[in-house]
Amino acid sequence: MSWTDERVETLKRMWSEGQSASQIAKELGGVTRNAVIGKVHRLGLSNRDEGTEAEATPAAAAPEPAKPEGKAKPAPKARPAQKAEPAKAEAKPAAPTEPEPATQSAEPSAPAGFSNRRPIVPAGQPLPPQPSANEISPEALANVREVEKKARKLTLMELTERTCKWPIGDPATEKFWFCGLPSQAGKPYCEAHVGVAFQPMSSRRDRRR
DNA sequence: CCCTGATTCGC
DNA sequence: GCGAATCAGG
């Protein structure tokens, strides 16, 4: 494989999007992450800083559902689909009336735009949380929204023990995928999603509404 | 162990 | 220019 204009373009785009060299290599195919890194350096764009490094922006916290981003991405690559987690979905009946929270420790909360009320959730075993996003700190929420733009948008079959299993979108529609960013240290989610999934009781104390 | 990018250096 | 091997880290 050689570095055609098109491939270089993809490289540049993904690199500036913050994708890792290995992810870019997989996308391109026919090259290793070393090749990608080497090329990145030769292109002199090792400095992955963009013009817009948005950080703490206390404003804007509108839970906008993850946008699919209408882009015609030519991806004729066939995904090998790695080992899939066995998934036996046992319909977990949602209490018709009111759920009885018998928990006193940290509880998982749900991503914005995650509609439940129906056991049609794919099959991720332990996954899907519930609650509402209004209990998540604005910071964490903003962070998550940012991260979800970079989501690898994996399908259930593509998840591994080391990919973030945070669901994004509505399972009832095609606009549904899993974050897929690298999860670390045995957790089921990436850092950002761990942040909103596991909250200390303290921060869950009644929030005004 | 999984992963990341950075560098070197024979090709 | 290219990228495998290696290094240095998380």
CSV table of C-alpha atoms (C1' of nucleotides) in Angstrom, one decimal:
chain,number,residue,atom,x,y,z
A,1,MET,CA,0.0,0.0,0.0
A,2,SER,CA,1.2,3.5,-0.7
A,3,TRP,CA,0.3,6.9,0.6
A,4,THR,CA,-2.1,8.1,-2.0
A,5,ASP,CA,-3.6,11.5,-1.7
A,6,GLU,CA,-6.8,10.0,-0.5
A,7,ARG,CA,-5.2,7.9,2.2
A,8,VAL,CA,-3.1,10.8,3.4
A,9,GLU,CA,-6.3,12.9,3.5
A,10,THR,CA,-8.0,10.3,5.6
A,11,LEU,CA,-4.9,10.2,7.8
A,12,LYS,CA,-4.9,13.9,8.3
A,13,ARG,CA,-8.6,14.0,9.0
A,14,MET,CA,-8.6,11.2,11.6
A,15,TRP,CA,-5.4,12.4,13.2
A,16,SER,CA,-6.8,15.9,13.7
A,17,GLU,CA,-10.0,14.3,15.0
A,18,GLY,CA,-7.9,12.8,17.7
A,19,GLN,CA,-8.1,9.2,16.5
A,20,SER,CA,-5.2,7.1,17.6
A,21,ALA,CA,-2.6,5.8,15.2
A,22,SER,CA,-3.8,2.3,15.5
A,23,GLN,CA,-7.4,3.2,14.8
A,24,ILE,CA,-6.3,5.1,11.7
A,25,ALA,CA,-4.2,2.2,10.6
A,26,LYS,CA,-7.2,-0.1,10.9
A,27,GLU,CA,-9.3,2.3,9.0
A,28,LEU,CA,-6.8,2.6,6.2
A,29,GLY,CA,-5.9,-1.0,6.1
A,30,GLY,CA,-2.6,-2.3,4.8
A,31,VAL,CA,-0.6,-0.3,7.2
A,32,THR,CA,0.5,-0.6,10.8
A,33,ARG,CA,0.2,2.0,13.4
A,34,ASN,CA,3.9,2.5,13.1
A,35,ALA,CA,3.5,3.4,9.5
A,36,VAL,CA,0.8,5.9,10.4
A,37,ILE,CA,2.9,7.4,13.1
A,38,GLY,CA,5.9,7.6,10.8
A,39,LYS,CA,3.8,9.3,8.2
A,40,VAL,CA,2.4,11.7,10.7
A,41,HIS,CA,5.8,12.8,11.6
A,42,ARG,CA,7.0,13.1,8.1
A,43,LEU,CA,4.0,15.2,7.4
A,44,GLY,CA,5.0,17.3,10.3
A,45,LEU,CA,1.6,17.2,11.9
A,46,SER,CA,2.6,15.5,15.1
A,47,ASN,CA,1.2,18.4,17.0
A,48,ARG,CA,-2.4,17.4,17.2
A,49,ASP,CA,-3.6,20.8,18.4
A,50,GLU,CA,-6.5,22.3,16.6
A,51,GLY,CA,-7.6,25.8,16.5
A,52,THR,CA,-10.4,25.0,18.8
A,53,GLU,CA,-9.5,23.4,22.0
A,54,ALA,CA,-12.7,23.8,23.8
A,55,GLU,CA,-12.5,23.3,27.5
A,56,ALA,CA,-14.5,24.4,30.5
A,57,THR,CA,-17.4,26.1,28.9
A,58,PRO,CA,-20.0,26.3,31.7
A,59,ALA,CA,-22.6,27.4,29.4
A,60,ALA,CA,-24.6,25.3,26.9
A,61,ALA,CA,-25.7,22.1,28.4
A,62,ALA,CA,-28.5,21.2,26.1
A,63,PRO,CA,-28.6,17.4,26.0
A,64,GLU,CA,-28.6,17.1,22.2
A,65,PRO,CA,-28.8,13.5,21.0
A,66,ALA,CA,-25.7,12.3,19.4
A,67,LYS,CA,-25.6,13.5,15.8
A,68,PRO,CA,-24.9,10.9,13.2
A,69,GLU,CA,-23.1,13.5,11.2
A,70,GLY,CA,-24.3,13.1,7.6
A,71,LYS,CA,-21.1,12.3,5.9
A,72,ALA,CA,-20.5,10.2,2.9
A,73,LYS,CA,-17.6,8.3,4.2
A,74,PRO,CA,-16.3,5.8,1.6
A,75,ALA,CA,-15.6,2.9,3.8
A,76,PRO,CA,-15.5,-0.2,1.6
A,77,LYS,CA,-13.5,-1.9,4.2
A,78,ALA,CA,-14.9,-5.1,5.5
A,79,ARG,CA,-14.9,-5.2,9.2
A,80,PRO,CA,-13.6,-8.5,10.4
A,81,ALA,CA,-15.7,-8.3,13.4
A,82,GLN,CA,-13.8,-9.7,16.2
A,83,LYS,CA,-14.8,-12.0,19.0
A,84,ALA,CA,-18.2,-11.1,20.2
A,85,GLU,CA,-19.4,-11.3,23.7
A,86,PRO,CA,-22.0,-13.9,24.2
A,87,ALA,CA,-25.2,-12.1,24.9
A,88,LYS,CA,-28.3,-13.6,26.2
A,89,ALA,CA,-30.8,-11.0,26.8
A,90,GLU,CA,-33.1,-11.7,29.6
A,91,ALA,CA,-35.9,-9.3,29.5
A,92,LYS,CA,-35.7,-7.3,32.6
A,93,PRO,CA,-39.2,-6.1,33.4
A,94,ALA,CA,-39.4,-2.5,34.1
A,95,ALA,CA,-41.6,-2.0,37.1
A,96,PRO,CA,-44.9,-0.8,35.6
A,97,THR,CA,-45.5,1.5,38.5
A,98,GLU,CA,-42.4,2.5,40.3
A,99,PRO,CA,-39.0,1.1,40.6
A,100,GLU,CA,-37.8,0.2,44.0
A,101,PRO,CA,-34.3,1.4,44.4
A,102,ALA,CA,-32.7,-0.7,47.0
A,103,THR,CA,-29.3,0.6,46.3
A,104,GLN,CA,-27.3,2.8,48.5
A,105,SER,CA,-24.0,2.8,46.5
A,106,ALA,CA,-23.1,4.5,43.3
A,107,GLU,CA,-25.5,3.9,40.6
A,108,PRO,CA,-25.1,4.0,36.9
A,109,SER,CA,-26.9,6.8,35.1
A,110,ALA,CA,-28.0,6.9,31.5
A,111,PRO,CA,-26.7,8.8,28.5
A,112,ALA,CA,-28.8,11.5,27.2
A,113,GLY,CA,-31.3,10.5,24.5
A,114,PHE,CA,-31.5,7.0,25.8
A,115,SER,CA,-35.0,6.0,25.8
A,116,ASN,CA,-36.0,3.0,27.8
A,117,ARG,CA,-39.2,1.8,29.2
A,118,ARG,CA,-38.9,-1.2,26.9
A,119,PRO,CA,-36.6,-4.2,27.2
A,120,ILE,CA,-35.7,-4.0,23.5
A,121,VAL,CA,-32.3,-3.0,24.3
A,122,PRO,CA,-29.9,-5.0,22.2
A,123,ALA,CA,-28.2,-7.5,24.4
A,124,GLY,CA,-25.3,-6.0,26.2
A,125,GLN,CA,-25.4,-8.0,29.4
A,126,PRO,CA,-24.7,-5.8,32.3
A,127,LEU,CA,-24.8,-2.5,30.5
A,128,PRO,CA,-27.7,-0.2,30.1
A,129,PRO,CA,-28.3,2.2,32.9
A,130,GLN,CA,-31.3,4.4,33.3
A,131,PRO,CA,-31.7,7.7,35.0
A,132,SER,CA,-31.8,11.1,33.5
A,133,ALA,CA,-29.0,13.2,32.5
A,134,ASN,CA,-30.1,16.0,34.7
A,135,GLU,CA,-28.2,14.4,37.5
A,136,ILE,CA,-24.9,14.6,35.8
A,137,SER,CA,-22.6,17.4,36.4
A,138,PRO,CA,-22.5,19.9,33.6
A,139,GLU,CA,-18.9,19.4,33.2
A,140,ALA,CA,-19.0,15.7,32.8
A,141,LEU,CA,-22.0,16.0,30.5
A,142,ALA,CA,-20.2,18.5,28.3
A,143,ASN,CA,-17.2,16.3,28.3
A,144,VAL,CA,-19.3,13.3,27.3
A,145,ARG,CA,-20.9,15.2,24.5
A,146,GLU,CA,-17.5,16.1,23.2
A,147,VAL,CA,-16.3,12.5,23.5
A,148,GLU,CA,-19.3,11.1,21.7
A,149,LYS,CA,-18.3,13.1,18.6
A,150,LYS,CA,-15.3,11.0,18.5
A,151,ALA,CA,-17.1,7.7,19.2
A,152,ARG,CA,-16.0,4.9,17.1
A,153,LYS,CA,-19.6,4.0,16.6
A,154,LEU,CA,-19.2,0.3,17.1
A,155,THR,CA,-21.9,-2.3,16.7
A,156,LEU,CA,-22.6,-4.7,19.4
A,157,MET,CA,-20.6,-7.3,17.6
A,158,GLU,CA,-17.6,-5.1,17.5
A,159,LEU,CA,-17.3,-4.5,21.2
A,160,THR,CA,-14.5,-6.1,23.1
A,161,GLU,CA,-13.5,-6.2,26.7
A,162,ARG,CA,-11.5,-3.1,26.0
A,163,THR,CA,-13.9,-0.9,24.2
A,164,CYS,CA,-16.3,1.5,25.8
A,165,LYS,CA,-19.8,-0.1,25.9
A,166,TRP,CA,-21.7,3.1,26.4
A,167,PRO,CA,-24.7,3.1,24.2
A,168,ILE,CA,-25.3,6.2,22.1
A,169,GLY,CA,-28.6,7.0,20.4
A,170,ASP,CA,-31.9,5.2,20.3
A,171,PRO,CA,-31.8,1.4,20.2
A,172,ALA,CA,-35.1,1.5,18.4
A,173,THR,CA,-33.6,3.3,15.4
A,174,GLU,CA,-30.6,3.0,13.2
A,175,LYS,CA,-29.0,5.9,15.0
A,176,PHE,CA,-27.6,3.6,17.6
A,177,TRP,CA,-24.1,2.4,18.3
A,178,PHE,CA,-21.7,2.0,21.1
A,179,CYS,CA,-19.0,4.5,22.0
A,180,GLY,CA,-16.2,2.1,21.4
A,181,LEU,CA,-13.4,4.3,22.6
A,182,PRO,CA,-10.8,2.5,24.6
A,183,SER,CA,-12.0,1.6,28.1
A,184,GLN,CA,-9.4,1.4,30.6
A,185,ALA,CA,-8.6,-0.6,33.7
A,186,GLY,CA,-11.3,-3.3,33.6
A,187,LYS,CA,-14.1,-0.8,33.4
A,188,PRO,CA,-16.9,-1.2,30.8
A,189,TYR,CA,-16.7,2.4,29.7
A,190,CYS,CA,-14.1,4.9,28.5
A,191,GLU,CA,-13.0,7.5,30.9
A,192,ALA,CA,-15.6,10.1,30.1
A,193,HIS,CA,-18.4,7.7,30.3
A,194,VAL,CA,-17.2,6.2,33.5
A,195,GLY,CA,-17.4,9.7,34.8
A,196,VAL,CA,-21.1,9.9,34.2
A,197,ALA,CA,-21.9,6.3,34.8
A,198,PHE,CA,-20.4,5.9,38.2
A,199,GLN,CA,-21.1,8.8,40.6
A,200,PRO,CA,-20.5,8.9,44.2
A,201,MET,CA,-23.6,9.1,46.3
A,202,SER,CA,-22.6,12.5,47.5
A,203,SER,CA,-22.9,14.1,44.1
A,204,ARG,CA,-26.2,12.4,43.6
A,205,ARG,CA,-27.8,14.2,46.5
A,206,ASP,CA,-31.0,15.7,45.4
A,207,ARG,CA,-30.5,18.2,42.7
A,208,ARG,CA,-33.0,20.9,42.3
A,209,ARG,CA,-35.3,20.6,39.4
B,1,DC,C1',-1.3,-6.9,29.7
B,2,DC,C1',-3.6,-3.6,27.2
B,3,DC,C1',-2.7,0.7,25.0
B,4,DT,C1',-0.5,5.4,23.4
B,5,DG,C1',3.0,8.3,20.5
B,6,DA,C1',8.3,9.1,19.4
B,7,DT,C1',12.5,7.8,17.5
B,8,DT,C1',15.9,5.4,15.0
B,9,DC,C1',17.8,3.5,11.0
B,10,DG,C1',18.2,0.0,7.2
B,11,DC,C1',15.9,-0.2,3.2
C,1,DG,C1',10.0,8.3,1.9
C,2,DC,C1',8.9,4.3,4.3
C,3,DG,C1',7.9,1.5,8.4
C,4,DA,C1',9.6,-2.4,11.7
C,5,DA,C1',11.8,-2.3,15.8
C,6,DT,C1',12.5,-0.1,19.6
C,7,DC,C1',11.8,3.1,23.3
C,8,DA,C1',9.2,5.5,26.8
C,9,DG,C1',5.4,6.0,28.9
C,10,DG,C1',-0.1,5.4,30.9
